[in-house]
mmCIF file of C-alpha atoms in Angstrom:
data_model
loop_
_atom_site.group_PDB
_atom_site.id
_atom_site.type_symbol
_atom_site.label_atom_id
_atom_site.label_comp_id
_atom_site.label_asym_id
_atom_site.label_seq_id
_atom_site.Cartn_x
_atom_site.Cartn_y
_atom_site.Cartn_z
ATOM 1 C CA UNK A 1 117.294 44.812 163.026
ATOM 2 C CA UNK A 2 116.277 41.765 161.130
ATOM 3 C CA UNK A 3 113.042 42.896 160.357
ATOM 4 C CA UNK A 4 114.148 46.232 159.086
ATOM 5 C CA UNK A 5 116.622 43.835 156.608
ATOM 6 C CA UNK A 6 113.390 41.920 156.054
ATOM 7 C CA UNK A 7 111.262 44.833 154.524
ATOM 8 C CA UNK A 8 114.506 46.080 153.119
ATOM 9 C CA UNK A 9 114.810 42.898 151.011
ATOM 10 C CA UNK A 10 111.027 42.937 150.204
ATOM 11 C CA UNK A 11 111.167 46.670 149.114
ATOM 12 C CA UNK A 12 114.031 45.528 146.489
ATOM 13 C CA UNK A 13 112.500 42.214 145.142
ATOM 14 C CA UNK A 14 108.577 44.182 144.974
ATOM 15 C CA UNK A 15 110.878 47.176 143.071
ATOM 16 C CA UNK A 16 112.268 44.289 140.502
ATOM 17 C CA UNK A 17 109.194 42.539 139.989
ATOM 18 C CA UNK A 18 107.254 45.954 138.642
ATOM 19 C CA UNK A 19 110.510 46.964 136.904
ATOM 20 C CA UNK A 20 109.930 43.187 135.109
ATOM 21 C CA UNK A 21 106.539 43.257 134.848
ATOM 22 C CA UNK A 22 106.881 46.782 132.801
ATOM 23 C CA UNK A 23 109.708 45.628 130.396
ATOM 24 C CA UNK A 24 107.755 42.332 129.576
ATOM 25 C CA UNK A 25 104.616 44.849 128.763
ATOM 26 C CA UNK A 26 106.847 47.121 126.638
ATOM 27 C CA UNK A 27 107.867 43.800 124.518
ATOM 28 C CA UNK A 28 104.405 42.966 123.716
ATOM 29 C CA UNK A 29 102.769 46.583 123.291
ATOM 30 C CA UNK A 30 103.846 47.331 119.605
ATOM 31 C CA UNK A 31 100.069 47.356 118.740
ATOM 32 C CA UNK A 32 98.831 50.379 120.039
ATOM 33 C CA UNK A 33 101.144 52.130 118.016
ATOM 34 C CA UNK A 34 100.150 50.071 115.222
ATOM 35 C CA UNK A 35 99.521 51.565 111.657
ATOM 36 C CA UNK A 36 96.679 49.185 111.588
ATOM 37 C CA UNK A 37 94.602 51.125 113.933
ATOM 38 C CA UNK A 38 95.167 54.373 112.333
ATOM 39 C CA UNK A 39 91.557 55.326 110.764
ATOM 40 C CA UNK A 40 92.667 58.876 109.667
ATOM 41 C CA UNK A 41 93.039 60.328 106.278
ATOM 42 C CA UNK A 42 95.574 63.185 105.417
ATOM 43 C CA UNK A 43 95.530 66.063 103.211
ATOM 44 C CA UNK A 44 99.010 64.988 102.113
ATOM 45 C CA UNK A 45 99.766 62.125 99.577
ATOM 46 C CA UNK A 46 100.799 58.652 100.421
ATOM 47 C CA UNK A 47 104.497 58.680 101.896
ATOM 48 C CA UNK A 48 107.518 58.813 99.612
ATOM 49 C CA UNK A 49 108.533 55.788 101.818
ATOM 50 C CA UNK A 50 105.490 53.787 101.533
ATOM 51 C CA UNK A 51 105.538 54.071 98.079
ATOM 52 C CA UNK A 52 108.940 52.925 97.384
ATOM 53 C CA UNK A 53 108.547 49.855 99.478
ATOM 54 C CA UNK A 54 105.404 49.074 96.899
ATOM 55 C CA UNK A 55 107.507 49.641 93.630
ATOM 56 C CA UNK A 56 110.232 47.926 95.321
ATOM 57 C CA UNK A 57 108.325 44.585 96.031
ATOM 58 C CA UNK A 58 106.770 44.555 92.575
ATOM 59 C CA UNK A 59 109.144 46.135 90.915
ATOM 60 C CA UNK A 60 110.239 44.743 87.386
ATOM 61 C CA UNK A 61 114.214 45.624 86.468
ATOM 62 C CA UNK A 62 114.876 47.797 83.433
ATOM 63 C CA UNK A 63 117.291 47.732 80.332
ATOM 64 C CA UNK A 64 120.543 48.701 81.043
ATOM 65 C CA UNK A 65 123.490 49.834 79.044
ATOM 66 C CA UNK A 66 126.449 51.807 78.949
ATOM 67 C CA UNK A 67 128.303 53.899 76.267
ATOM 68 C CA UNK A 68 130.553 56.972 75.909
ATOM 69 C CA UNK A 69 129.027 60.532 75.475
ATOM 70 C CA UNK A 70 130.935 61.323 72.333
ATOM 71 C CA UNK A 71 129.654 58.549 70.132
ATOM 72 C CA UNK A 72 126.066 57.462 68.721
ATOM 73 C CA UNK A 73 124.359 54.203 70.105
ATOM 74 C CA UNK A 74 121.696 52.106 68.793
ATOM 75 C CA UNK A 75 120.107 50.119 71.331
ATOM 76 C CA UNK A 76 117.186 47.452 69.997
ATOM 77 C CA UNK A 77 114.873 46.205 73.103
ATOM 78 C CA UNK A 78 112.752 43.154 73.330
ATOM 79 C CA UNK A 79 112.271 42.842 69.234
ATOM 80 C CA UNK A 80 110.273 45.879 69.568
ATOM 81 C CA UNK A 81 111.726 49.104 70.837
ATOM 82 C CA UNK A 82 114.691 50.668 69.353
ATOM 83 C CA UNK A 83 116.244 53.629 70.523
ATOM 84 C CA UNK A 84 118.540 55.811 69.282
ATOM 85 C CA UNK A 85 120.871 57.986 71.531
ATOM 86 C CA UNK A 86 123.128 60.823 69.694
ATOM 87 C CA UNK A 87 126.812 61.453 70.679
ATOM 88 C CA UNK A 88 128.243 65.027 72.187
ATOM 89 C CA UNK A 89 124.467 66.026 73.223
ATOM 90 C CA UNK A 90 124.531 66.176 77.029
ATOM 91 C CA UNK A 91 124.615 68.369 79.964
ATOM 92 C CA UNK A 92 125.309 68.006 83.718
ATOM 93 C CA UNK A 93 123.854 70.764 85.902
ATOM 94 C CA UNK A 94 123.688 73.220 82.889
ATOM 95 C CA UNK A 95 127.539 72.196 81.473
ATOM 96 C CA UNK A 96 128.086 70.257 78.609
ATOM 97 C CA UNK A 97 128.652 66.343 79.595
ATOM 98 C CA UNK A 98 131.851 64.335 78.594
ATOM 99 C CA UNK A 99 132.313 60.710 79.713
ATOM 100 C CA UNK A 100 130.543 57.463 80.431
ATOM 101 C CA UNK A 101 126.600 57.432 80.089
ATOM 102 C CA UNK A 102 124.354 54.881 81.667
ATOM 103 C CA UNK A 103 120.799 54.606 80.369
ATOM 104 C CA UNK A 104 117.984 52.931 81.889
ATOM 105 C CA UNK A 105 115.038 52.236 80.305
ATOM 106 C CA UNK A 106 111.596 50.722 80.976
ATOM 107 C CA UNK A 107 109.247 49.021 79.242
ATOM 108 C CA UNK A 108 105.793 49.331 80.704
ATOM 109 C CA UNK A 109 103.162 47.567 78.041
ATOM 110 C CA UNK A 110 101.050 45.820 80.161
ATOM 111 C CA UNK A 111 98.029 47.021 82.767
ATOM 112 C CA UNK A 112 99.599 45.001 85.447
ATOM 113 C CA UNK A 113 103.009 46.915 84.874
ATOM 114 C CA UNK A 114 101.716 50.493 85.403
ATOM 115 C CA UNK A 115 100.124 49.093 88.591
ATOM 116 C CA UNK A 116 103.418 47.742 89.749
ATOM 117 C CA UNK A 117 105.135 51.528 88.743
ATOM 118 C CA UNK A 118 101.654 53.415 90.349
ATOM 119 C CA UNK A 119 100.969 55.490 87.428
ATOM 120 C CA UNK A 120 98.359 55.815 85.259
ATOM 121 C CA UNK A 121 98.418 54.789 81.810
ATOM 122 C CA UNK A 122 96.419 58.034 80.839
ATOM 123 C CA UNK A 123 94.271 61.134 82.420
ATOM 124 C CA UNK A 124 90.869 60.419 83.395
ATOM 125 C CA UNK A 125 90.089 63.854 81.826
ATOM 126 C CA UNK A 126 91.894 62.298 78.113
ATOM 127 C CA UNK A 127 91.661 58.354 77.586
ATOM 128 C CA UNK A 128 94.379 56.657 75.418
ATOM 129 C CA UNK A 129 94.660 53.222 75.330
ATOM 130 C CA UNK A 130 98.817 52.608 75.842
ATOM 131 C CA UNK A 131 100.382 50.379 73.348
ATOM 132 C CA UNK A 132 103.588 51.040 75.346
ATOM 133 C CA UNK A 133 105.131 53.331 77.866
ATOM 134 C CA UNK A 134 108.705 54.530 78.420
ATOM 135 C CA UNK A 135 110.598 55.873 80.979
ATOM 136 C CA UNK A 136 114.113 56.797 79.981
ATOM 137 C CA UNK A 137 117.042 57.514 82.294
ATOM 138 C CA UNK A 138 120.642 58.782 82.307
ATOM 139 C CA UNK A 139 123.036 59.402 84.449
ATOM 140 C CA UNK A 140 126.927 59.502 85.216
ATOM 141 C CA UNK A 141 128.431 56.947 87.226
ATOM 142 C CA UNK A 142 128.091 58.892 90.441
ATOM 143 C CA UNK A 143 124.175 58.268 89.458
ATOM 144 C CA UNK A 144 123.516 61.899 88.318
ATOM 145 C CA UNK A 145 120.895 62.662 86.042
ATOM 146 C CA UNK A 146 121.957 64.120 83.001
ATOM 147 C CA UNK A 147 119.735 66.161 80.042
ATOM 148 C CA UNK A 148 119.769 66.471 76.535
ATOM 149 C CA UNK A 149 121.428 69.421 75.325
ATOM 150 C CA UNK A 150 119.374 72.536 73.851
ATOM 151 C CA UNK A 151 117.771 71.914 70.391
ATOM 152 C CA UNK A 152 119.003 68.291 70.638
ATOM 153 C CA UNK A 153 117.244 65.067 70.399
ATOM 154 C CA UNK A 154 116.923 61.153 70.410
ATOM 155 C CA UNK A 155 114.434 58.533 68.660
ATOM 156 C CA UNK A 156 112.589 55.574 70.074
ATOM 157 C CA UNK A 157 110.764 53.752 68.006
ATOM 158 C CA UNK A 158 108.200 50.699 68.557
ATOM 159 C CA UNK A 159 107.272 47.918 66.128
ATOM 160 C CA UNK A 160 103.440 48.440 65.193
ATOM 161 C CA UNK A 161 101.539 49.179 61.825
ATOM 162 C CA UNK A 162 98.500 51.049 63.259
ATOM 163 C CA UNK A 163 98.682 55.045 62.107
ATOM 164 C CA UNK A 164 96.373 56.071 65.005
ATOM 165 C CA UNK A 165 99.012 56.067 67.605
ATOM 166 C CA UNK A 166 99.960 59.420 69.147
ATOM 167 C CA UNK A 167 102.882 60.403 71.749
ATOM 168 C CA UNK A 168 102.000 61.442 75.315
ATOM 169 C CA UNK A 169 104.680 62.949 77.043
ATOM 170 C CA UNK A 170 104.726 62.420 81.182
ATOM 171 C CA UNK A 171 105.630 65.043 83.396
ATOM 172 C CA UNK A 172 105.704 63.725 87.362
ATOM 173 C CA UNK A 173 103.202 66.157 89.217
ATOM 174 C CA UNK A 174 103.121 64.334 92.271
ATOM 175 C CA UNK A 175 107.153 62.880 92.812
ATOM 176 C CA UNK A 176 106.250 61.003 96.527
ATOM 177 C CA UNK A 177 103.292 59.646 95.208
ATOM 178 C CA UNK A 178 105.092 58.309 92.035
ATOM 179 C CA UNK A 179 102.136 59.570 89.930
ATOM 180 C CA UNK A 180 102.582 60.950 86.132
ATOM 181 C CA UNK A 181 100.321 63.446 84.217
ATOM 182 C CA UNK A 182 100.160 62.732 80.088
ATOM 183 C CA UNK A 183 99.905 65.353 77.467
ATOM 184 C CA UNK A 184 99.510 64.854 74.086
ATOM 185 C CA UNK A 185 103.639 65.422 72.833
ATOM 186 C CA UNK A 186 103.499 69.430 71.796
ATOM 187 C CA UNK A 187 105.899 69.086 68.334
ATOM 188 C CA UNK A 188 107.825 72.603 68.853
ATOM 189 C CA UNK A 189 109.116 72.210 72.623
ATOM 190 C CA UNK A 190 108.486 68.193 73.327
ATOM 191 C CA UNK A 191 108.793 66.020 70.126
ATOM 192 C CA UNK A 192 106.367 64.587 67.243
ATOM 193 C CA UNK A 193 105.737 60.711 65.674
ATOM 194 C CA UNK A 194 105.610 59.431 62.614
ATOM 195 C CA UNK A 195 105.262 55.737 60.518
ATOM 196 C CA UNK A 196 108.883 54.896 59.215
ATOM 197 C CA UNK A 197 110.259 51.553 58.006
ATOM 198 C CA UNK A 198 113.759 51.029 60.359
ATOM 199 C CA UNK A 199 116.471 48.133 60.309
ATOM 200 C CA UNK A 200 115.571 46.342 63.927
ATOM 201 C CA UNK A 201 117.287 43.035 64.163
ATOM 202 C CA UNK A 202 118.805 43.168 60.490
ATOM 203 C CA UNK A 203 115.033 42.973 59.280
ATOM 204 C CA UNK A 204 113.227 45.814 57.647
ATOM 205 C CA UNK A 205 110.253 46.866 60.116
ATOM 206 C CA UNK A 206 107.462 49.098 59.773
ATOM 207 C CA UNK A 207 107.390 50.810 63.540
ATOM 208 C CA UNK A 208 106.006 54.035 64.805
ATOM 209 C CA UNK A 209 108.839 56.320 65.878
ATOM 210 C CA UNK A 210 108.867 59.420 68.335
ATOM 211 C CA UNK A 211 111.915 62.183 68.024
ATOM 212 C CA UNK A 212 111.837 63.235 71.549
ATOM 213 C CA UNK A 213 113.365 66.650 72.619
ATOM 214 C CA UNK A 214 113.002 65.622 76.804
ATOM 215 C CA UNK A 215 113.831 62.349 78.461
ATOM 216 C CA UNK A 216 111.961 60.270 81.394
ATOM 217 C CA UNK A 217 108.032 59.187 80.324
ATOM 218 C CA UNK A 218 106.899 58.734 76.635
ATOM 219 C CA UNK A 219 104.087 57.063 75.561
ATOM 220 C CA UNK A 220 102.821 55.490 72.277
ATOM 221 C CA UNK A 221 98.955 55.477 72.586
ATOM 222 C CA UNK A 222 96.030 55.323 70.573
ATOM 223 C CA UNK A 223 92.817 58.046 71.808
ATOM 224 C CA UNK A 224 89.268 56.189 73.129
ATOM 225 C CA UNK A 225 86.554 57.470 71.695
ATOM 226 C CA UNK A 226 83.289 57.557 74.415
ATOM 227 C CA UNK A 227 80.062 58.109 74.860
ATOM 228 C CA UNK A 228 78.476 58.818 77.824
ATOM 229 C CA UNK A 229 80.485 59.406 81.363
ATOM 230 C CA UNK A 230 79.614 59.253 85.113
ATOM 231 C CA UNK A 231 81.962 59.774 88.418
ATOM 232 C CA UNK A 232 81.374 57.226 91.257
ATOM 233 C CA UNK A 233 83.339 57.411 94.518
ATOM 234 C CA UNK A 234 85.295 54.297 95.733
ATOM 235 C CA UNK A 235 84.649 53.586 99.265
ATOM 236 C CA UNK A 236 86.975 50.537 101.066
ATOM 237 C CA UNK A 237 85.092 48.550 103.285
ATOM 238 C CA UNK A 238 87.515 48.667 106.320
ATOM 239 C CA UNK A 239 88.701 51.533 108.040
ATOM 240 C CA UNK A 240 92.083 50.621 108.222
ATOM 241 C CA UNK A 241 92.577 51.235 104.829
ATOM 242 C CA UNK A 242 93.169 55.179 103.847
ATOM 243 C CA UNK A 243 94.680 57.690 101.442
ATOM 244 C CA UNK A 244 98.007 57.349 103.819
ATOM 245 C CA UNK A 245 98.533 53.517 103.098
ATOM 246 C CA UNK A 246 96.148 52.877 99.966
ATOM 247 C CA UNK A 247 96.566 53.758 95.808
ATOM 248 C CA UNK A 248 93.436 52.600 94.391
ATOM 249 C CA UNK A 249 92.730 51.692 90.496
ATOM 250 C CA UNK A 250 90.661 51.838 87.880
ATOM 251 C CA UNK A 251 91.454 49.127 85.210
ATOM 252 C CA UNK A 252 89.747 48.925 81.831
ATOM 253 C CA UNK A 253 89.174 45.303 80.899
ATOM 254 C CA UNK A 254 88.573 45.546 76.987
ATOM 255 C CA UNK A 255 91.216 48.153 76.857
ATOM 256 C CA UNK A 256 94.915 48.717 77.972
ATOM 257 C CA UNK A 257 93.929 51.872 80.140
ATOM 258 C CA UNK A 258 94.463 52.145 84.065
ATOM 259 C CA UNK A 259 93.767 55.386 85.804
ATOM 260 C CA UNK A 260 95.089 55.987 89.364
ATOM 261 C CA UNK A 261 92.255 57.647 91.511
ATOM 262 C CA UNK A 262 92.909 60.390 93.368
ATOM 263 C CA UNK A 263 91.685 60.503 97.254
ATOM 264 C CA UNK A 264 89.251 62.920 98.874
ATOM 265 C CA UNK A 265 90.384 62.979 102.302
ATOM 266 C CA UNK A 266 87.300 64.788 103.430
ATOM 267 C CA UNK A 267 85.010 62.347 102.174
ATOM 268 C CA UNK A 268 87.114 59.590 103.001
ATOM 269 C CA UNK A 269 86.823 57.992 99.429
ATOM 270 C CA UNK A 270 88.691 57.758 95.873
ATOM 271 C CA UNK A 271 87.200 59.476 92.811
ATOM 272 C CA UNK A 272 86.556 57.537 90.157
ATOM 273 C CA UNK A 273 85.802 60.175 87.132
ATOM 274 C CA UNK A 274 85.447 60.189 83.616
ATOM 275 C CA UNK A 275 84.318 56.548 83.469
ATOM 276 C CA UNK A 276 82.235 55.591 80.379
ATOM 277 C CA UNK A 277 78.800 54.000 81.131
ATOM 278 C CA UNK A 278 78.701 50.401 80.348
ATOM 279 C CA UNK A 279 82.464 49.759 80.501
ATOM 280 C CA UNK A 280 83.916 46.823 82.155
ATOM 281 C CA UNK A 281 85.914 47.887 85.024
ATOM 282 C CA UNK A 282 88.158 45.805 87.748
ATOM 283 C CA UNK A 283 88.597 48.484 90.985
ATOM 284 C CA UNK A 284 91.904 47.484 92.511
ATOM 285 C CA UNK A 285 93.194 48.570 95.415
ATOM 286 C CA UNK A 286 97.367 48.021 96.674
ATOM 287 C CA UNK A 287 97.813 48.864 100.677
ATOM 288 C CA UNK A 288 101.232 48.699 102.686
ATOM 289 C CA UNK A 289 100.549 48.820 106.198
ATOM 290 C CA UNK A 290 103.008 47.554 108.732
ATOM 291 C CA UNK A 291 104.955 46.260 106.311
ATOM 292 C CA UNK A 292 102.469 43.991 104.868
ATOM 293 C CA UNK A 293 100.692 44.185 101.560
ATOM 294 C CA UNK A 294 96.813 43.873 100.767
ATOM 295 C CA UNK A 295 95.542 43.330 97.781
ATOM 296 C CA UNK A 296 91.436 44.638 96.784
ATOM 297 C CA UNK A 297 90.066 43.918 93.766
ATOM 298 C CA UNK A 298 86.368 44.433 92.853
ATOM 299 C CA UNK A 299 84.802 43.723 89.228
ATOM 300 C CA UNK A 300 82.123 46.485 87.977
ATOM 301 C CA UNK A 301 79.801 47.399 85.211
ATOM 302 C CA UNK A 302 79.918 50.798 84.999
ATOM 303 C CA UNK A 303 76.507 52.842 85.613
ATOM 304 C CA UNK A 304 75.092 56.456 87.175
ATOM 305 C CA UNK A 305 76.153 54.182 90.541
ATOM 306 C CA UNK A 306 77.589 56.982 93.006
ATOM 307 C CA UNK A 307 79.403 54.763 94.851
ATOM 308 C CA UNK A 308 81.510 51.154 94.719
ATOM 309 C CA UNK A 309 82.881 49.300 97.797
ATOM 310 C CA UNK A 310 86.269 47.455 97.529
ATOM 311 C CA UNK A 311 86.887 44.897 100.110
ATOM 312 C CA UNK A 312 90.848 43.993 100.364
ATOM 313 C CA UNK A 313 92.071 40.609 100.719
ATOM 314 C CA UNK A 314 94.304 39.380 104.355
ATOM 315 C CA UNK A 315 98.150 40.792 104.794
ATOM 316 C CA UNK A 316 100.008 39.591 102.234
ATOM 317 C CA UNK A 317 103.553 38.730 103.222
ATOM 318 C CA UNK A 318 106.773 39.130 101.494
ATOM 319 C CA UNK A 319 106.778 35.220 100.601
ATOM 320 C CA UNK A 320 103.285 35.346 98.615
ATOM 321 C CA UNK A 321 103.931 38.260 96.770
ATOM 322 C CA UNK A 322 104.315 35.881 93.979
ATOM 323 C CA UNK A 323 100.370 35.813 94.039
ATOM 324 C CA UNK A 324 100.148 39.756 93.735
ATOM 325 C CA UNK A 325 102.471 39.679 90.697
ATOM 326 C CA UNK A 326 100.636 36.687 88.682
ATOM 327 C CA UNK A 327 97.730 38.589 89.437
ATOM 328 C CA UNK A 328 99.224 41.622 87.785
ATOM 329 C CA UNK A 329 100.268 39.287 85.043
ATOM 330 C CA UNK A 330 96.899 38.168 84.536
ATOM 331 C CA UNK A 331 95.238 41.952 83.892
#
C-alpha cells in the first residue's frame, strides 16, 4: 500500500514539475512570434495601426480654435498664415451646420515635418518645392467632420513675395498609409491664388493667398524645373525591415521636396522614380517593429545607379526619440 502512495505522490509532483516547466517556457517564448523575424512583404500597405503609432510619436500639435458657425473669423498663425473662415457656410452629413466649430490646422513647412506626417511634399511624377503645406480640419464637438457648403469658400493666405508659387490641392489616396496625392488646384471646382497685400498683425503684408472651395491639404509651392531623370530601387540591408513595418524617403537636400516611395512587394524594394541626375539626395527610412523605432538614413548623389542600400540604425526606444526628432529638425 505504501508503495502504491509512493508512485502516487511521484506521478503528482513529475505532473507539476512539466506543468512548471511549460508555464516558465510560455513566459520567455514571445520571440518566435516576434515581428522581428517576419521577412515577408505584403501586397497591402503598411497597417493603419503602425502608422498611427509613427505620427503619434513624432507627431507635432496643431492650431486650435473655436468659433460659432454663424459669424466670420480671422485667424493669423505663426506671423505668417492667415486664414479666413466665413459664417453660415457649413454642412453636416449633407444638412446645413448651426453651432460651435472647431478648426484644426497644421503647419507643415519643413522636410522633417512631412516626414513626421508620412506624406510627400509633392508627386514624383510633378516636383514642387513646398514653401508650406496645410491641412485644415473641422468638426462639431462630437468630433464630426464638417464641409463647406456648395459654391462656398474660405482664404488662407501665407506671407511671401515670390509670384512663382502655385496651389496643390491633396486628396488622401491611400487613408491607412497616411499618404497624399498633389494636383495642381483646378480654379472652377478646387480654388485659385493670387499676390494680395492683407492686414496680418496690424501691418500691411504682401502674402500669396489661396480661395479654397475644399478643406483638408493645400499647398503653396513653387514647380522644379529638371533635366535629366533616372529610377533606382531602394534595397534595406536587413531583412527584417519590409513594406509591412517600413516608409522609406527620398529627401532633396538643396530643395524643400520629400517624396514617399512606394514599395514593390515582389521585388522586395522601394522605387525611387523621377529623380534628377546629379541631385543631392538623403534616403531615409522610419520602421516600427515591436514597438520600437529605427531610424535609416543614407546620403546619395544621384546617377543611372539601379540600386541604393539603406542600412537602419539599432531600436530606438520611446526615451530617445528626442534624437529622431532633432534629426528631423536638422533636414
Amino acid at each position: 500500500m505504501k508503495r502504491h502512495l509512493h508512485i502516487y505522490i511521484f506521478c503528482l509532483t513529475l505532473i507539476f514539475c512539466i506543468s512548471s516547466c511549460t508555464k516558465d517556457t510560455d513566459k520567455f517564448t514571445p520571440y518566435s512570434t516576434s515581428e522581428f523575424n517576419d521577412v515577408s512583404w505584403s501586397a497591402s500597405p503598411i497597417s493603419l495601426a503602425k502608422s498611427q503609432a509613427i505620427i503619434a510619436a513624432l507627431f507635432k500639435s496643431p492650431f486650435t480654435a473655436n468659433f460659432n458657425s454663424n459669424s466670420n473669423v480671422v485667424y493669423n498663425f505663426n506671423n505668417q498664415i492667415q486664414l479666413s473662415l466665413p459664417g453660415n457656410s457649413y454642412t453636416l452629413n449633407g444638412v446645413n451646420y448651426n453651432g460651435s466649430i472647431n478648426v484644426s490646422l497644421q503647419q507643415l513647412s519643413s522636410k522633417g515635418d512631412f516626414i513626421r506626417n508620412l506624406i510627400p511634399s509633392c508627386n514624383a511624377d510633378n516636383l514642387f518645392s513646398s514653401k508650406s503645406a496645410l491641412l485644415l480640419n473641422l468638426t462639431d464637438n462630437l468630433k464630426n467632420s464638417l464641409s463647406l457648403s456648395s459654391g462656398t469658400s474660405y482664404s488662407i493666405s501665407l506671407a511671401d513675395s515670390s509670384i512663382n508659387n502655385v496651389y496643390l490641392s491633396g486628396n488622401a489616396v491611400t487613408p491607412s498609409e497616411g499618404s497624399v496625392y498633389w494636383s495642381v488646384a483646378d480654379s472652377s471646382s478646387t480654388g485659385f491664388l493670387f499676390p494680395s497685400n492683407i492686414l496680418m498683425n496690424n501691418q500691411t503684408v504682401l502674402v500669396n493667398q489661396i480661395t479654397s472651395k475644399k478643406l483638408n491639404w493645400i499647398s503653396f509651392a513653387t514647380p522644379l524645373q529638371t533635366g535629366s531623370l533616372a529610377n533606382s530601387n531602394i534595397v534595406l540591408a536587413a531583412q527584417n525591415f519590409t513594406n509591412k513595418n517600413t516608409i522609406v524617403f527620398a529627401v532633396f537636400k538643396d530643395e524643400n521636396i520629400v517624396l514617399r516611395l512606394q514599395p514593390d512587394y515582389g521585388k522586395k524594394v522601394f522605387l525611387a522614380q523621377n529623380l534628377p541626375i546629379g541631385s543631392n539626395i538623403q534616403l531615409v527610412s522610419i520602421s516600427y517593429i515591436d514597438d520600437k523605432f529605427y531610424l535609416g538614413k543614407q546620403d546619395i548623389v544621384v546617377s543611372n545607379s539601379l540600386q541604393y542600400t539603406i542600412n537602419p540604425y539599432p531600436s530606438l526606444t520611446s526615451s530617445s526619440l528626442a534624437e529622431v526628432n532633432n534629426f528631423l529638425d536638422g533636414l
